[in-house]
């Protein structure tokens, strides 16, 4: 037997069970040993019947008072009842439809029972269908595995025990002994034994530590290598002189330290031997545009062109206005290129880009797909990164002669996580807001307050400000929702009949959407009723109020993004969350929203409440699936393994040394498995 032996050859498995194991992703004996329990039953901590907590899993050691008796109940079901005692209390047991119970539980013998203690209607303590095993001298922690309907956790446990007998043939530790000593890790075989059948919690922890370390270590080895490969591109657009200071002087405000730091990091990249691949991450309103502008300016002064891409035409136009204003006092030439640019004008613009007259082109990602030829494209910026896929990132790199790339994202991710998710990018973080921002006040109310909300909106509109109302869905006939369209028709013909009201939803065509957004930006629409399509990037500083209906339908990060549409101007802004059916977790989200406007704090909370899989949506980032490590809670091991991976790759970048051969195999294996 070796690590590649098919699971069906393991004693007690065979082809039928092997098929079930395959469903769980287990095909070899090695995979079985790495199929970790999803949880444990602690049979080692025994409580007395008297002290057993109610409604929580616990373990009781007790003697059976009498052979279980059979009772027939309605519907042809059979119950078996008995009682057990541990000398200090009596516990009733009830089992359903299991005719073997009287044979399995013998009078006067001692067993361990694992389950929840409840109070029966007559006030007696009881357990319903507890798990049980015969009591032994040393009782232990038992594994619980993910099971299928035909393969129980108990069967898996037996198979694992069988495989562990052959562990010396199956497992070779990929990590050298000195390495284990250096990072205080236990040998892999011990770790596997401990994680399946721990003698106690301390041993379990030691085993888990090693296995979590391994997973994070191989993951990061792979990511660091990927990043190095991406960064291998030679820098053909070296920034010889840094003109950012010259530009910064022209700004009407003082940059935050975070903005200065990010600019420096990027300039250093662009002056180095390798081209830049950097993520600029900052909460809504943290001032990413100014960072990009300083870099674009310095690139232009070094006689190279830049392209800035936004996910929609509306955002492109918005950026065009902003940059025109920012570069007013300079000689930089800016062009806007979108789907609605007229053919003749388009030709002229393309000509100017080609002959190098233009310093900066702003547009949707059509710029990279279309036949736009640059004279000397040195720098590409993409805004609101989560709308651009990884593939587009690659196209970008290939456009022109590997220009420097800056990806700007408003999705705040804790830094450690960003290191992993954007493993192929370097990361700068704007973790500081410009001074003097007025915080947006956030309130949570129920639907009874609608009349007051409408009056509040009117007050805003009357004073010249604008407002949003966000509804979750458009006409899907869900009874508990107020579909945006109907809502729009109702409000615009009644309460707000004297005002200019607009509607924006996801089923509108791109051009229609853009037209509505443009009217809103120009204050031709005062109140915009919308679905979540306004979530990204829209900057209308005159909008100072956002009302979010059915707020329980939105996730925390989404609520935060929506709220980010206001609080961008000089007026004090307000966000009102309306919900009539908020459960416990929705309330928790509202509490967080009302208590903080810090996007990083909110992202942290969101991660805690939802887990990273949900947080990033499926497959978006293409990370390998993790079996035991958590990107959230294993922070210390994340950093330790990161350092270990970096140190090893510094010493042996291709993992070619004999003692690193098995490590390389693990890394490759991890990156060929299906991703989350
Ligand atoms: P985002 O990071 O969301 O893209 P923007 O770049 O649109 O944010 O900046 C939001 C607003 O803050 C803009 O009006 C911008 O001019 C302003 N701003 C940027 N940096 C500063 C600063 N250091 N001090 C004051 N205002 C700033
Ligand atoms: Mg922005």
XYZ file of C-alpha atoms in Angstrom, residues 11-288:
278
model
C -9.955 -3.451 4.063
C -13.679 -2.969 4.657
C -14.261 -0.610 1.720
C -14.813 -2.323 -1.654
C -16.267 -0.721 -4.774
C -19.727 0.238 -3.474
C -18.331 2.175 -0.511
C -15.521 3.516 -2.663
C -18.157 5.132 -4.887
C -19.625 6.852 -1.832
C -16.163 7.977 -0.759
C -15.604 9.394 -4.230
C -18.685 11.557 -3.773
C -16.927 13.070 -0.779
C -13.845 13.718 -2.876
C -11.900 10.822 -1.363
C -10.293 8.547 -3.953
C -7.072 7.251 -2.387
C -5.986 6.103 1.057
C -3.917 9.265 1.300
C -6.994 11.382 0.597
C -8.837 9.467 3.302
C -6.205 10.354 5.880
C -6.552 13.964 4.785
C -10.323 13.815 5.053
C -10.519 15.623 8.365
C -13.412 15.368 10.805
C -15.827 18.272 10.555
C -16.377 18.195 14.278
C -15.899 16.129 17.424
C -17.980 14.591 20.117
C -16.254 15.046 23.382
C -16.759 11.778 25.208
C -13.985 12.650 27.590
C -15.814 15.375 29.458
C -18.469 13.655 31.431
C -21.135 15.564 33.307
C -23.446 14.181 35.916
C -27.132 13.862 35.084
C -27.861 16.388 37.779
C -25.485 19.013 36.370
C -26.107 18.374 32.673
C -26.807 21.610 30.787
C -30.221 21.705 29.139
C -30.443 21.788 25.344
C -26.719 21.499 24.727
C -24.765 18.454 23.617
C -23.095 16.727 26.513
C -21.857 13.337 27.560
C -23.263 11.329 30.457
C -21.888 8.108 31.923
C -24.674 6.000 33.362
C -25.971 2.503 34.041
C -29.067 1.147 32.288
C -31.828 0.461 34.860
C -33.869 -1.947 32.724
C -33.954 -3.418 29.229
C -35.653 -0.882 26.917
C -39.378 -1.508 26.490
C -41.368 -1.224 23.287
C -44.265 1.237 22.847
C -46.445 1.622 19.771
C -47.627 5.091 18.882
C -49.857 6.626 16.217
C -48.761 6.265 12.629
C -47.255 2.821 13.141
C -44.135 4.141 14.794
C -42.376 2.318 17.566
C -40.655 3.848 20.566
C -38.188 2.239 22.918
C -37.886 3.639 26.395
C -35.595 3.038 29.297
C -33.958 5.011 32.057
C -30.384 5.270 33.219
C -28.758 6.472 36.403
C -25.345 7.686 37.464
C -26.033 7.445 41.152
C -26.902 11.135 41.467
C -29.807 11.391 39.061
C -32.115 9.594 36.681
C -32.370 10.219 32.956
C -35.096 8.879 30.685
C -34.096 7.734 27.211
C -36.360 7.464 24.170
C -35.405 5.942 20.836
C -37.516 5.911 17.670
C -38.006 3.005 15.266
C -34.849 1.114 16.106
C -35.732 -2.485 16.966
C -32.139 -3.312 17.911
C -32.105 -0.983 20.910
C -33.170 -3.673 23.452
C -30.237 -5.832 22.334
C -27.766 -2.968 22.299
C -28.502 -1.502 25.734
C -28.129 -4.139 28.428
C -29.539 -3.906 31.935
C -27.009 -2.986 34.637
C -24.263 -2.209 32.174
C -22.554 1.145 31.904
C -22.567 3.278 28.739
C -21.652 6.761 27.605
C -24.605 8.701 26.208
C -24.061 11.718 23.999
C -26.833 14.153 23.128
C -29.008 16.994 24.348
C -30.767 16.827 27.685
C -34.354 18.097 27.594
C -37.099 18.434 30.161
C -40.015 16.178 29.336
C -43.549 17.393 29.774
C -43.701 15.890 33.236
C -40.511 17.645 34.301
C -38.168 14.678 34.059
C -34.791 14.910 32.357
C -34.605 12.992 29.108
C -32.546 12.461 25.990
C -34.063 11.653 22.594
C -32.110 9.126 20.514
C -28.716 9.858 22.077
C -25.619 8.270 20.598
C -24.040 5.774 22.940
C -21.045 3.504 23.322
C -20.054 1.023 25.960
C -18.137 2.768 28.736
C -14.433 2.003 28.878
C -11.529 2.923 31.100
C -10.381 5.904 29.047
C -13.039 7.503 26.972
C -12.058 9.954 24.364
C -12.859 12.586 21.824
C -14.523 11.026 18.798
C -14.510 12.378 15.249
C -17.611 13.331 13.276
C -17.153 13.244 9.492
C -19.126 14.690 6.635
C -21.204 11.711 5.610
C -23.490 10.694 2.761
C -26.841 8.972 3.092
C -25.123 5.648 2.427
C -21.863 6.264 4.211
C -22.180 7.132 7.870
C -19.685 9.010 9.968
C -19.164 5.860 12.003
C -18.243 3.831 8.919
C -15.820 6.497 7.807
C -14.315 6.428 11.278
C -13.691 2.682 10.986
C -12.098 3.079 7.556
C -9.842 5.856 8.812
C -8.779 3.667 11.731
C -7.924 0.942 9.215
C -5.914 3.331 7.031
C -4.034 4.626 10.064
C -2.656 1.104 10.592
C -0.763 1.621 7.334
C 0.228 5.218 7.939
C 3.945 4.461 7.606
C 3.428 3.192 4.074
C 1.003 5.947 3.062
C 2.493 9.116 4.497
C 5.889 10.684 3.974
C 6.323 14.004 5.699
C 7.104 16.623 3.020
C 8.601 19.028 5.540
C 12.218 18.468 6.652
C 12.935 17.935 10.352
C 14.837 21.242 10.752
C 11.882 23.043 9.261
C 9.509 21.427 11.759
C 11.774 22.440 14.611
C 12.125 25.976 13.376
C 8.364 26.536 13.234
C 7.511 24.312 16.217
C 5.405 21.871 14.225
C 4.737 18.227 15.056
C 5.440 15.439 12.522
C 2.698 14.926 9.938
C 1.929 11.363 11.004
C 1.374 12.427 14.604
C -0.786 15.284 13.398
C -3.002 12.996 11.318
C -3.415 10.504 14.146
C -4.237 13.302 16.534
C -6.745 14.983 14.291
C -8.718 11.781 13.683
C -8.407 10.197 17.113
C -7.114 12.700 19.657
C -6.321 11.489 23.151
C -7.276 14.895 24.528
C -7.869 18.477 23.473
C -4.227 19.476 23.812
C -3.175 16.777 21.373
C -5.958 17.730 18.995
C -4.800 21.342 19.020
C -1.217 20.333 18.274
C -2.324 18.193 15.360
C -4.620 20.848 13.979
C -1.879 23.447 14.208
C 0.368 21.380 11.960
C -2.364 20.639 9.403
C -3.573 24.248 9.275
C -0.006 25.411 8.876
C 0.529 22.981 5.991
C -2.525 24.117 4.130
C -1.765 27.813 4.468
C 1.901 27.224 3.724
C 1.327 25.364 0.445
C -1.332 27.881 -0.531
C 1.031 30.789 -0.045
C 3.969 29.056 -1.671
C 1.802 28.777 -4.763
C 0.549 32.343 -4.570
C 3.951 33.901 -4.030
C 5.272 31.999 -7.019
C 2.334 33.141 -9.126
C 2.973 36.708 -8.102
C 6.670 36.464 -8.888
C 5.821 35.100 -12.303
C 3.437 37.962 -12.988
C 6.040 40.361 -11.798
C 8.711 38.870 -13.972
C 7.586 41.237 -16.725
C 10.444 43.559 -17.382
C 9.683 47.213 -16.813
C 9.746 48.891 -20.205
C 8.213 52.075 -18.879
C 10.629 53.204 -16.225
C 9.606 56.369 -14.450
C 12.868 58.281 -14.344
C 11.647 61.355 -12.528
C 8.968 61.560 -9.895
C 6.704 64.548 -10.553
C 4.000 63.644 -8.059
C 4.988 66.361 -5.567
C 4.547 68.972 -8.275
C 0.991 67.757 -8.884
C 0.082 67.375 -5.228
C 0.884 71.050 -4.671
C -1.920 71.997 -7.067
C -4.598 70.101 -5.116
C -6.991 72.154 -2.976
C -6.470 69.783 -0.051
C -3.699 68.112 1.927
C -3.316 64.419 1.067
C -3.791 61.913 3.858
C -0.741 59.941 4.981
C -2.288 56.845 3.465
C -2.623 58.562 0.086
C 1.001 59.749 0.222
C 2.204 56.283 1.172
C 0.252 54.655 -1.662
C 1.632 57.109 -4.201
C 5.179 56.432 -3.003
C 4.686 52.679 -3.186
C 3.424 52.905 -6.741
C 6.161 55.278 -7.890
C 8.778 52.975 -6.425
C 7.257 50.073 -8.413
C 7.233 52.050 -11.612
C 10.866 53.030 -11.179
C 11.979 49.460 -10.476
C 13.109 46.764 -12.902
C 9.756 45.002 -12.936
C 6.489 46.511 -14.072
C 3.876 47.416 -11.472
C 0.893 45.229 -10.570
C -0.764 46.898 -7.647
C -4.124 46.885 -5.938
C -5.187 50.171 -4.369
C -7.769 49.449 -1.804
C -9.751 52.076 -0.008
C -13.187 52.542 1.416
C -15.709 54.656 -0.441
C -14.634 58.282 -0.225
C -11.060 57.543 0.859
C -9.686 59.420 -2.156
C -8.449 56.802 -4.597
